[in-house]
Amino acid sequence: MLKRTHNCGQLRLDDAGKKVILAGWVHSYRDHGNLVFIDLRDREGLTQLVFDPETQPQAHELAGTVRCEWVIAAKGLVQLRTEGMENPKLPTGQIEVAVEELQILNVSKTPPFEIDSAEKTNEEIRLTSRYIDLRRPEMQHKLRTRHQVTMVVRDYFDQLGFWEIETPMLAKSTPEGARDFLVPSRLYKNRFYALPQSPQLFKQILMVSGVDKYFQIVRCFRDEDPRADRQAEFTQIDVEMSFVDSNDVIGVSENLVARIFKRILDVDVAVPIRRISYKEAMADYGTDRPDLRFDMKLKDVSDIAKQSSFKVFTSVIENAGIVKGLCAPNGEKYSRSDIEKTLTSFVADYGAKGLAWSKVKTENDKLSLLSGCAKFFSPEAQQQIIELFEAKDGDLLLFVADKEAAANKALAPLRCKLARDLKLYDKEHFEFVWVVDFPLFEWSEDQKRYDSLHHPFTSPIEEDMDKLPAEGGFAGGRRCRPDPANICSQAYDIVVNGSEIAGGSIRIHNPKVQQKVFDLLNISRDQAQQQFGFFLKALGYGAPPHGGIAFGLDRLVMLLTGTENIRDVIAFPKTQRGQCLLTDAPSEVDQKQLDELNLRTQRHSHKPSQKTNEQK
RNA sequence: GGGGCCGUAGCUCAAUUGGUUAGAGCGUCGGACUGUCGAUCCGAAGGUUGUGAGUUCGAGUCUCAUCGGCCUCGCCA
C-alpha cells in the first residue's frame, strides 16, 4: 500500500516540485477522454489529481474506472496548475498532483445520497447511512469543533488543578427528576440499576472525599421525549469545587466560556458576564433564560388595564391575574389577520386564551392607539401605555391577560418569535447573561406541595436558612420563621441567546438542612433513607462547603457551530422516537437474555425486528 | 398522551377538478470528448406513489387505519 505523505488539505504553491503520496475518497471525477481529473477528499480538504495518458498511460487507464467514494492512494508530482486553471474556491486550488501511480484501496457502492447535496437530504436517510453523512465537510467540522471544545475544557481544568474523575454509569435510581433508564441486574432478581441523569450525588461525595476540584465530561441519560435541542442521551461538562461560594464557581465558569469562544470562534466574551436576577428575568422577559440580543421587554399594564372598559382585562385582573404585553417595533407589518390567526394561534400553543392588540399611529401630530383593543382605553390611558412601552409610530402592542405565570409562558416565546420575524438581532452575535437569585422552591399546584426549582441539593442563601420549616427547633442556630416560598437559593444559570448552557449551585453541606429540604419536598424519612441515605450519611462525615455547575456540551457545540439541531453535533444520534436508525436500536432480545435477567415482558410476540432500510 | 407538517425513481422535487402509458434535474450505467473543477455532449436503465383498507367507472390526488421522519405542547429535579 502506498503510504501517504500529506493530507488532502495541505499542499500549496510552495510544495510544487515535491513527490507526494495522497490517500482518500474520490469526491468527484471528470473524465475528458484525454485528461482525467479526480478531486481527492479526506477530512482536511480536497486536492485535484490529474492523470495524463501521454506520460502515465497505466495510471490514466485505471483512473478511468474509478467512481465516487472509492478509496484510492496516488503518488505523483505536485505541480502548479496551468495559468488560468487555478481554483480559488479551494485552499489547494493553486496546485494539483500529476499522478504517476494509482492504487485502488477499496471500491464503494453508489452512496444512497450525494455528498454535496446531503444538506437537503431527508434526515432519515442521513441517519440510516450515518457513515456517509459524517464524511461531509460540514459534519466533520462539527465533529472537530466538539473535539476542540473538549480539549479546551480538559486543558483549562487541568491547569486550574481540577481532576477528571469518572463516575458510574450503572447507578441508583432516584425518585425525583426525569424518568430513569433502567438496567436490570442479573445477579439480583427484581433489582435495577439506573443510568445517571447526572453525576450529582457522586460529585458531591467526591467533595466529601477531599477531591476539592472535580470535573468530568460525562454522558447523562433522561428518558423523556426528545426535542430539536434535546436528546435522551446527552453530554455534560460536570464541575464541582470545595470551599467556594457562588462567585468562585461563576468566575471559573465564565472564564471557561470566554476561553472556549475565543479558541473556537475568536470571539471575545467580556468577563465578568453581567447578571440579572430571576425576578428581573421573569418580569422583563417572562422566562429564566432570556434572549438578550434584543430588548422588547415585557411590561405589566394591569394598573392601566383595570381602568379600561375591556371586560377580558378587567375580569382577569379581578381574579388575581395580570395583563402583560410587549411592543413590537414596526409591528404594523403584521396585518389584522396575521395577528388574529398566526400570532394568536402561536400563543394558543402555549396555553394563552387570547391575544389583545393595538397598533400605534401618529394622529394629529400625536401618537395614539389604533384599532384592535384601542377603543376600550381612554385617551389618557392610551398615552400611559404608549409612554410605558416607549412606543413609536408603526409599532404593534400585544397583550396577554391571564395568571402571571400563564401570561409569561405565552409572552416569552412570542417575544422571541417577533424578534425573529422582525429581524431585531444579529444571528452571529452572542449575548451572555448569568441568571441568579432563583427561588429555592416553587409551589406545584398539581402535587400540592413545594418542588425544587433547581434540585433538592441546592443551598439557600445564609440569610434565608431560617425560612426553612423547623426541625427540632434547629435552623442553623437561629429562630425559625418558616417561609419556603420566599427562600432565595444559591443557584446560577448561564444563558446565551435564550439558551441555557449551564446551571449550578452552591450545595447544602449540612445533613440537617438537607433533611429539612427533603421534609419540605414531602419525601418521607423512610423514603429519604432508602433513596438518599448513603448521601445524607456522607454529609455527616465532614462535608466541606461546596458547589458546582454543569454545562450542556451538546448545546454549547450547537451555538459554536450555528446549528439548530442537536443531532448534527452528535455523531450517532437518535430520532425523535428514540431509535438509532443506523443500528436499529432498540431491538428485541433473545428469550435467553431475558431469562438470565429474570425478566418477563408483557407481550411475548417475538417478531423479528424490522430493518428500516436494508441495502442491496 | 395531544397538536401540526411531511412520505412519489438512489437523491431533490413536479403531476391541473379525481381522468391516457406518473414527469424533470441530479445521480447511476453505456458512449463521445485535449485543462476540467456543479465539466460538456449523445443515449439508456430506473416507480407496488410508505403500508393496508375504503369511496369511485376510475385514486399519487378523497376518507379511515397503520408505519416512519421532523417540529411542537405536556414532560425534561
XYZ file of C-alpha atoms (C1' of nucleotides) in Angstrom:
693
model
C 0.000 0.000 0.000
C 1.182 3.483 -0.791
C 1.661 5.315 2.489
C 0.516 8.885 2.375
C 2.978 11.703 2.906
C 0.485 14.555 3.076
C -3.208 15.095 3.636
C -5.631 16.458 1.076
C -5.868 19.949 2.519
C -2.211 20.602 2.890
C -0.406 21.220 -0.374
C 0.293 24.778 -1.522
C 2.307 26.657 -4.106
C 5.485 26.142 -2.106
C 5.120 22.391 -2.394
C 5.407 22.459 -6.184
C 8.044 20.022 -7.361
C 7.605 17.635 -4.435
C 6.898 13.939 -4.876
C 3.908 13.177 -2.657
C 1.502 10.393 -1.871
C -2.106 11.230 -1.016
C -4.893 8.922 0.081
C -8.597 9.480 0.475
C -12.014 9.224 -1.087
C -12.925 10.114 -4.639
C -15.039 13.237 -4.183
C -15.670 13.699 -7.885
C -14.102 12.769 -11.200
C -14.093 14.468 -14.556
C -13.106 12.237 -17.445
C -12.250 14.146 -20.612
C -11.202 11.123 -22.554
C -7.762 12.559 -22.665
C -7.122 14.015 -19.225
C -8.860 12.653 -16.143
C -9.292 14.808 -13.051
C -10.104 13.432 -9.644
C -10.860 15.538 -6.579
C -9.482 13.535 -3.722
C -11.051 14.158 -0.315
C -10.061 13.475 3.242
C -11.100 15.256 6.428
C -8.596 18.035 5.788
C -9.781 19.029 2.334
C -9.719 18.405 -1.391
C -6.799 18.094 -3.751
C -7.057 17.749 -7.501
C -5.309 14.791 -9.073
C -4.598 14.902 -12.784
C -3.979 11.849 -14.981
C -2.258 12.325 -18.322
C -2.389 9.448 -20.838
C 0.730 10.705 -22.599
C 3.034 10.441 -19.621
C 1.360 7.817 -17.413
C -0.897 5.615 -19.549
C -1.317 2.945 -16.880
C -2.445 5.285 -14.123
C -4.678 7.091 -16.579
C -6.406 3.923 -17.651
C -7.052 2.880 -14.072
C -8.299 6.364 -13.217
C -10.975 5.989 -15.892
C -12.539 3.144 -13.918
C -12.670 4.950 -10.604
C -16.020 6.053 -9.152
C -17.243 8.382 -6.438
C -16.391 7.394 -2.856
C -13.839 4.798 -3.887
C -10.801 4.826 -1.666
C -7.567 5.429 -3.509
C -3.940 6.331 -2.972
C -1.969 8.282 -5.537
C 1.701 9.009 -5.922
C 2.803 11.897 -8.036
C 4.375 15.253 -8.513
C 2.949 18.456 -7.081
C 2.742 20.941 -9.919
C 1.436 24.440 -10.420
C -1.795 24.483 -12.305
C -1.689 25.865 -15.806
C -2.285 29.587 -15.793
C -5.959 30.448 -15.618
C -6.809 26.998 -14.341
C -6.443 27.736 -10.642
C -9.497 27.132 -8.485
C -9.905 29.990 -5.986
C -12.609 28.046 -4.115
C -10.066 25.530 -2.833
C -7.174 26.263 -0.477
C -5.227 23.758 -2.562
C -6.534 25.306 -5.783
C -3.158 26.654 -6.913
C -1.704 23.204 -7.361
C -2.540 19.713 -8.490
C -0.866 16.345 -8.273
C 0.220 14.771 -11.556
C -0.269 11.128 -10.741
C 2.311 8.544 -11.680
C 0.957 5.640 -9.702
C -2.618 4.985 -8.632
C -3.774 2.347 -6.192
C -7.387 1.469 -5.635
C -7.600 0.641 -1.934
C -11.301 -0.079 -1.925
C -14.329 0.295 -4.118
C -17.641 1.717 -2.934
C -21.235 1.156 -3.830
C -23.001 4.214 -5.131
C -23.853 6.183 -1.964
C -27.564 6.495 -1.111
C -27.280 10.261 -1.441
C -24.828 12.652 -2.970
C -22.300 14.014 -0.523
C -22.635 17.515 -1.949
C -26.415 17.710 -1.727
C -26.754 15.990 1.647
C -27.744 19.253 3.316
C -31.112 18.975 1.621
C -31.443 15.237 2.043
C -34.065 13.683 4.252
C -32.600 13.232 7.712
C -33.945 9.708 7.964
C -31.650 8.636 5.127
C -28.717 10.582 6.522
C -29.124 8.811 9.858
C -29.511 5.381 8.310
C -26.243 5.841 6.418
C -24.599 7.979 9.038
C -21.094 6.956 7.939
C -21.722 8.654 4.594
C -23.303 11.702 6.189
C -20.350 12.166 8.527
C -17.982 12.303 5.545
C -19.418 15.668 4.624
C -17.159 18.611 5.379
C -19.928 20.348 7.362
C -20.356 17.343 9.621
C -16.633 16.857 10.005
C -16.382 20.487 11.040
C -18.906 19.838 13.802
C -17.137 16.705 14.980
C -13.854 18.594 15.012
C -15.345 21.566 16.866
C -16.757 19.270 19.501
C -13.359 17.673 19.919
C -11.701 21.075 20.194
C -14.150 22.192 22.867
C -13.467 19.131 24.985
C -9.738 19.674 24.602
C -10.055 23.298 25.749
C -12.140 22.124 28.695
C -9.665 19.448 29.761
C -6.717 21.760 29.355
C -8.435 24.572 31.260
C -9.478 22.498 34.247
C -6.177 20.680 34.386
C -4.344 23.996 34.597
C -6.570 25.034 37.491
C -5.869 21.824 39.399
C -9.119 20.001 38.703
C -9.115 16.230 38.444
C -11.217 14.417 35.882
C -12.837 11.532 37.697
C -15.244 9.025 36.215
C -18.451 8.151 37.999
C -20.625 5.077 37.481
C -22.923 4.603 34.527
C -24.686 1.840 36.417
C -26.134 3.869 39.223
C -29.011 4.016 41.611
C -32.475 5.101 40.554
C -33.640 8.376 42.055
C -37.285 9.275 42.612
C -37.052 12.934 41.673
C -36.378 14.379 38.288
C -36.795 12.841 34.897
C -37.740 9.277 34.065
C -34.825 6.880 34.517
C -33.413 4.446 32.021
C -33.319 1.175 33.908
C -30.824 -1.653 33.581
C -31.875 -4.962 35.074
C -29.454 -6.683 37.409
C -28.604 -10.270 36.563
C -27.177 -11.076 39.977
C -30.058 -9.632 41.953
C -33.562 -10.591 40.942
C -36.036 -7.729 40.719
C -33.361 -5.100 41.138
C -32.297 -2.446 38.681
C -29.540 -0.013 38.056
C -30.428 3.343 36.562
C -28.330 5.200 34.048
C -27.343 8.507 35.648
C -29.417 11.597 34.929
C -26.296 13.426 36.078
C -23.444 12.518 38.427
C -24.823 14.966 41.003
C -24.514 12.903 44.160
C -21.243 11.268 43.167
C -19.561 14.585 42.566
C -20.779 15.921 45.896
C -19.474 12.804 47.585
C -16.137 13.390 45.874
C -16.063 16.730 47.688
C -16.670 14.926 50.971
C -13.748 12.725 49.927
C -11.459 15.700 49.743
C -11.045 15.748 45.976
C -11.507 19.516 46.185
C -11.762 20.235 42.462
C -13.502 17.803 40.130
C -14.657 17.866 36.550
C -15.853 15.293 34.086
C -17.095 15.226 30.521
C -19.848 12.770 31.101
C -22.805 11.158 29.419
C -26.171 11.628 31.091
C -29.493 9.948 30.404
C -33.052 11.173 30.803
C -35.872 9.114 29.404
C -38.058 11.962 28.208
C -39.283 12.863 24.734
C -36.564 14.479 22.599
C -36.745 17.928 21.048
C -34.723 19.786 18.455
C -32.203 20.690 21.192
C -32.643 17.685 23.441
C -31.682 14.002 23.273
C -32.351 11.312 25.831
C -28.610 10.729 25.901
C -26.513 13.878 26.190
C -23.181 15.125 27.482
C -22.415 17.390 30.390
C -19.268 19.162 31.406
C -19.705 18.464 35.079
C -17.836 20.551 37.674
C -17.659 20.635 41.457
C -15.441 22.617 43.858
C -14.902 22.747 47.627
C -14.628 25.762 49.945
C -16.208 28.058 47.400
C -19.101 30.470 47.111
C -21.240 31.315 44.077
C -18.805 33.924 42.831
C -15.969 31.401 42.734
C -17.931 28.964 40.599
C -19.272 31.735 38.390
C -15.763 33.084 37.887
C -14.290 29.732 36.918
C -17.228 29.077 34.609
C -17.273 32.359 32.755
C -13.549 32.216 32.178
C -14.021 28.786 30.656
C -16.787 30.078 28.408
C -14.618 33.006 27.377
C -11.738 30.718 26.577
C -13.899 28.357 24.529
C -15.421 31.161 22.454
C -12.001 32.713 21.943
C -10.318 29.493 20.879
C -13.090 28.169 18.689
C -14.575 31.299 17.154
C -12.088 34.016 18.088
C -14.981 35.773 19.811
C -14.126 37.913 22.829
C -16.514 37.394 25.706
C -16.486 40.327 28.109
C -15.825 38.970 31.578
C -17.365 39.309 34.100
C -20.579 38.442 32.335
C -23.484 40.555 33.530
C -26.008 39.130 35.943
C -29.708 39.544 36.318
C -31.956 38.152 38.982
C -34.559 35.500 38.337
C -37.211 38.013 39.354
C -35.980 40.555 36.837
C -35.725 37.924 34.111
C -39.283 36.783 34.699
C -40.636 40.327 34.894
C -38.848 41.686 31.824
C -38.680 38.622 29.621
C -41.158 36.129 31.058
C -38.545 33.394 31.257
C -35.480 32.437 33.250
C -33.486 32.048 30.051
C -33.922 35.356 28.286
C -32.526 36.135 24.872
C -30.820 39.488 25.408
C -29.731 40.085 21.845
C -32.762 42.333 21.574
C -34.708 44.440 24.032
C -38.508 44.364 23.616
C -39.163 43.973 27.335
C -42.468 42.758 28.653
C -44.452 45.260 30.721
C -47.169 44.744 33.274
C -50.044 47.023 32.291
C -52.514 45.764 34.880
C -52.817 49.148 36.577
C -53.875 50.824 33.358
C -55.897 47.885 32.092
C -58.058 47.591 35.169
C -59.494 51.014 34.447
C -60.323 50.141 30.865
C -63.730 49.063 29.653
C -62.281 45.859 28.241
C -64.095 43.055 30.064
C -61.458 40.474 29.231
C -58.832 42.569 31.008
C -60.863 43.697 33.979
C -62.244 40.274 34.787
C -58.810 38.647 34.640
C -57.419 41.292 36.984
C -60.321 40.810 39.383
C -59.389 37.133 39.502
C -55.819 37.821 40.592
C -54.479 37.772 37.061
C -52.428 40.344 35.240
C -52.314 41.995 31.858
C -48.868 41.945 30.388
C -47.657 42.865 26.983
C -44.888 43.926 24.676
C -44.267 46.393 21.935
C -43.078 45.022 18.610
C -41.096 47.697 16.804
C -42.531 48.253 13.319
C -45.011 45.503 14.072
C -47.538 47.217 11.820
C -46.342 44.913 9.089
C -48.496 42.266 10.717
C -51.945 42.562 9.218
C -55.059 42.177 11.286
C -55.417 38.638 10.030
C -51.720 37.859 10.710
C -52.321 38.855 14.285
C -55.645 37.178 14.743
C -54.630 33.972 13.039
C -50.885 33.423 13.108
C -49.903 35.203 16.313
C -52.999 34.252 18.264
C -52.648 30.590 17.390
C -48.943 30.837 18.210
C -49.663 31.945 21.779
C -52.526 29.475 21.997
C -49.952 26.674 21.691
C -48.545 27.939 24.956
C -51.914 27.990 26.615
C -52.906 31.653 26.131
C -56.629 32.076 25.724
C -56.273 35.137 23.557
C -54.073 37.905 22.294
C -55.182 41.527 22.505
C -53.509 44.028 20.230
C -53.360 47.572 19.087
C -51.299 49.478 16.588
C -49.521 52.720 17.394
C -50.052 55.530 14.906
C -49.489 59.256 14.717
C -52.748 61.174 14.540
C -52.868 64.963 14.601
C -49.164 65.068 15.467
C -49.748 62.808 18.403
C -49.167 59.095 18.955
C -52.267 57.139 19.776
C -53.569 53.616 19.751
C -55.413 52.493 16.700
C -57.738 49.554 16.076
C -57.738 46.288 17.978
C -58.446 46.902 21.656
C -57.713 50.662 21.452
C -61.366 51.585 21.785
C -61.533 50.276 25.326
C -58.933 52.755 26.544
C -59.399 56.412 27.327
C -57.039 58.838 25.579
C -55.172 59.298 28.864
C -54.786 55.547 29.339
C -53.573 55.243 25.764
C -50.889 57.843 26.440
C -49.818 55.970 29.578
C -49.452 52.767 27.630
C -47.505 54.469 24.835
C -45.174 56.018 27.393
C -44.713 52.793 29.306
C -43.620 50.936 26.180
C -41.885 53.957 24.671
C -43.862 53.033 21.591
C -43.284 54.667 18.230
C -45.278 55.184 15.102
C -45.757 51.838 13.342
C -45.286 49.693 16.426
C -47.604 46.906 17.424
C -48.690 46.319 21.009
C -49.656 42.814 22.041
C -51.196 41.791 25.362
C -51.992 38.604 27.182
C -54.343 38.621 30.157
C -54.012 35.649 32.474
C -52.427 34.475 35.687
C -48.899 35.844 35.806
C -47.178 32.518 35.130
C -49.505 31.723 32.222
C -49.041 35.170 30.681
C -45.260 34.809 30.871
C -45.390 31.356 29.377
C -47.047 32.709 26.250
C -45.304 36.071 26.015
C -41.743 34.804 26.343
C -41.870 32.658 23.187
C -43.943 35.333 21.434
C -41.210 37.867 22.145
C -38.625 35.571 20.554
C -40.813 34.828 17.559
C -41.449 38.514 16.906
C -37.763 39.307 17.198
C -37.013 36.575 14.704
C -39.719 37.695 12.263
C -38.785 41.360 12.565
C -35.063 40.604 12.415
C -34.309 42.507 15.584
C -30.950 40.872 16.159
C -27.772 39.727 14.523
C -27.771 35.946 14.263
C -23.997 35.797 14.545
C -23.914 37.690 17.808
C -23.668 36.100 21.258
C -25.197 37.694 24.307
C -24.274 36.136 27.634
C -26.010 36.577 30.950
C -25.983 34.964 34.358
C -29.389 34.468 35.886
C -29.067 34.432 39.681
C -31.149 34.620 42.859
C -33.516 31.840 41.954
C -36.141 30.900 44.499
C -35.283 27.598 46.156
C -38.795 26.192 45.779
C -41.834 26.700 43.668
C -45.325 25.625 44.592
C -46.604 22.766 42.490
C -50.345 23.086 42.024
C -50.551 19.537 40.637
C -48.849 17.863 43.545
C -49.994 20.335 46.198
C -46.503 20.660 47.554
C -43.280 22.556 47.048
C -40.836 21.449 44.400
C -37.185 22.255 43.966
C -36.685 24.754 41.192
C -33.107 23.619 40.652
C -32.628 20.345 42.513
C -33.019 19.290 46.150
C -29.319 19.671 46.969
C -29.219 23.396 46.257
C -28.428 25.559 49.246
C -30.496 28.517 50.375
C -28.599 31.741 50.915
C -27.349 32.095 54.505
C -29.871 34.817 55.357
C -32.793 32.605 54.368
C -31.786 29.451 56.271
C -34.292 30.313 58.977
C -37.135 30.355 56.475
C -36.947 26.575 56.253
C -39.508 24.861 58.464
C -38.396 23.961 61.965
C -36.966 20.580 62.673
C -36.467 20.168 66.394
C -36.127 23.946 66.590
C -32.927 23.837 64.583
C -32.439 26.423 61.901
C -28.747 26.886 61.545
C -28.674 28.193 65.116
C -31.353 30.782 64.517
C -35.005 31.036 65.264
C -37.336 29.707 62.581
C -39.637 31.883 60.519
C -40.901 29.330 58.001
C -41.487 30.915 54.589
C -40.443 28.373 51.949
C -41.863 30.315 49.021
C -39.507 33.196 49.661
C -36.260 31.378 50.194
C -33.582 32.537 47.814
C -31.235 29.860 46.569
C -27.579 29.968 45.686
C -28.229 28.770 42.158
C -26.996 30.306 38.921
C -27.589 29.638 35.245
C -25.629 30.957 32.324
C -27.765 31.804 29.331
C -26.628 32.570 25.793
C -29.084 33.881 23.214
C -32.006 32.382 25.081
C -30.372 29.009 25.514
C -29.328 27.744 28.927
C -25.819 26.379 28.524
C -25.006 25.719 32.155
C -26.613 25.664 35.547
C -25.313 25.086 39.008
C -25.449 25.980 42.646
C -23.774 26.009 45.989
C -24.941 22.815 47.676
C -26.229 22.031 51.068
C -23.388 20.522 53.099
C -25.221 20.223 56.393
C -27.130 16.925 56.688
C -29.754 18.517 58.908
C -30.501 21.232 56.402
C -30.598 18.605 53.670
C -33.060 16.590 55.707
C -35.295 19.615 56.154
C -35.378 20.180 52.418
C -36.406 16.578 51.899
C -39.103 17.066 54.518
C -40.407 20.109 52.748
C -40.437 18.285 49.420
C -42.640 15.708 51.105
C -40.044 12.987 50.791
C -40.733 10.773 53.776
C -37.967 9.904 56.209
C -38.142 6.275 55.111
C -38.034 7.207 51.501
C -35.195 9.663 52.035
C -33.231 6.998 53.877
C -33.869 4.470 51.171
C -33.093 6.783 48.268
C -30.547 9.184 49.697
C -29.459 7.535 52.945
C -25.936 6.959 51.671
C -25.688 10.598 50.731
C -27.064 12.017 53.979
C -24.664 9.735 55.768
C -21.752 11.036 53.723
C -22.693 14.627 54.538
C -22.417 13.634 58.203
C -18.709 12.903 57.938
C -17.253 16.329 57.462
C -18.632 17.546 54.159
C -16.870 20.734 53.117
C -18.865 23.661 51.815
C -19.023 23.038 48.107
C -20.753 23.891 44.869
C -20.525 23.390 41.177
C -22.046 23.655 37.785
C -22.816 21.548 34.735
C -22.589 22.678 31.106
C -24.580 21.164 28.304
C -21.824 20.261 25.874
C -24.215 19.489 23.015
C -25.907 22.882 23.220
C -22.577 24.630 23.527
C -21.365 22.993 20.340
C -24.665 23.873 18.671
C -24.057 27.528 19.462
C -20.455 27.362 18.333
C -21.373 25.761 15.013
C -24.574 27.709 14.423
C -26.642 24.529 14.386
C -30.323 24.369 15.310
C -30.449 20.613 15.506
C -28.788 18.685 18.315
C -28.473 15.593 16.139
C -25.977 17.420 13.955
C -23.497 17.772 16.817
C -23.801 14.135 17.915
C -22.008 11.525 15.833
C -24.656 8.850 16.298
C -27.868 10.449 17.488
C -31.322 9.023 17.983
C -34.548 10.018 16.294
C -37.478 11.806 17.827
C -38.773 8.416 18.914
C -35.522 7.292 20.427
C -34.381 4.998 17.659
C -30.889 4.656 16.288
C -31.577 4.261 12.574
C -28.019 3.140 11.925
C -28.050 0.144 14.255
C -31.808 -0.283 14.655
C -31.666 0.047 18.435
C -33.691 -0.547 20.490
C -34.258 -4.068 19.271
C -35.764 -7.215 20.691
C -33.542 -9.656 22.514
C -33.327 -13.418 22.832
C -35.606 -15.077 25.330
C -32.418 -16.465 26.872
C -31.200 -12.997 27.718
C -34.495 -12.164 29.367
C -34.419 -15.410 31.317
C -30.951 -14.636 32.647
C -32.245 -11.306 33.860
C -35.355 -12.821 35.390
C -37.470 -10.642 33.186
C -40.749 -11.414 31.561
C -42.197 -8.931 29.108
C -45.903 -8.305 28.841
C -46.053 -9.150 25.171
C -44.433 -12.337 24.050
C -44.853 -11.879 20.331
C -41.319 -12.293 19.069
C -41.473 -10.910 15.596
C -38.076 -10.216 14.098
C -37.096 -6.602 14.450
C -37.719 -4.716 11.273
C -34.784 -3.394 9.303
C -35.767 0.061 8.144
C -33.666 0.444 5.050
C -31.798 -2.604 4.017
C -29.158 -2.011 1.387
C -28.864 -4.327 -1.537
C -50.550 11.264 25.808
C -52.151 15.825 22.485
C -51.445 19.180 18.049
C -49.055 20.366 13.241
C -46.138 19.366 8.688
C -44.294 15.546 5.601
C -43.711 10.467 2.882
C -43.970 9.890 -5.435
C -37.253 6.843 -9.243
C -30.907 6.121 -5.453
C -31.413 11.859 -4.002
C -34.307 16.619 -4.567
C -38.909 17.693 -6.401
C -43.379 18.034 -10.183
C -48.025 15.801 -11.688
C -54.456 20.867 -13.404
C -61.237 19.441 -10.652
C -60.298 12.505 -9.069
C -59.115 11.058 -15.668
C -54.475 8.448 -21.235
C -48.607 4.927 -20.529
C -46.699 9.120 -13.146
C -42.530 13.548 -15.322
C -37.902 16.726 -14.553
C -32.975 17.844 -12.522
C -29.031 15.409 -10.164
C -27.009 10.603 -9.547
C -26.294 5.560 -11.946
C -24.966 2.663 -16.463
C -23.025 2.899 -21.793
C -20.693 6.012 -25.475
C -18.092 10.624 -27.154
C -14.672 14.373 -25.775
C -7.169 17.940 -25.321
C -7.206 21.600 -18.859
C -11.808 20.326 -16.034
C -13.294 21.812 -11.183
C -21.626 21.568 -10.199
C -17.217 19.619 -16.854
C -19.847 19.175 -21.527
C -22.496 16.380 -25.443
C -25.368 11.777 -27.047
C -28.045 7.518 -25.340
C -30.193 4.012 -21.715
C -31.976 1.859 -17.397
C -34.600 3.089 -13.132
C -41.639 3.503 -9.899
C -46.345 -1.866 -5.981
C -46.674 6.824 -5.336
C -44.506 4.269 2.911
C -48.193 0.095 4.097
C -53.377 -1.685 4.378
C -58.415 -1.000 3.762
C -62.486 2.048 1.789
C -65.302 5.562 -1.620
C -65.454 5.679 -7.119
C -66.460 3.591 -13.792
C -61.509 5.439 -12.441
C -57.199 7.268 -6.628
C -50.388 9.787 -6.354
C -54.780 13.101 -5.560
C -60.638 11.910 -1.389
C -61.751 9.002 3.594
C -60.103 5.800 7.581
C -56.369 2.997 9.850
C -51.289 1.999 10.315
C -45.773 2.649 9.939
C -41.831 6.138 9.672
C -39.354 11.226 9.804
C -39.392 16.307 11.568
C -41.495 20.411 14.623
C -44.218 21.305 18.991
C -47.447 21.164 23.859
C -47.190 18.107 28.048
C -42.666 16.086 30.070
C -37.294 17.312 30.774
C -35.361 17.708 39.758
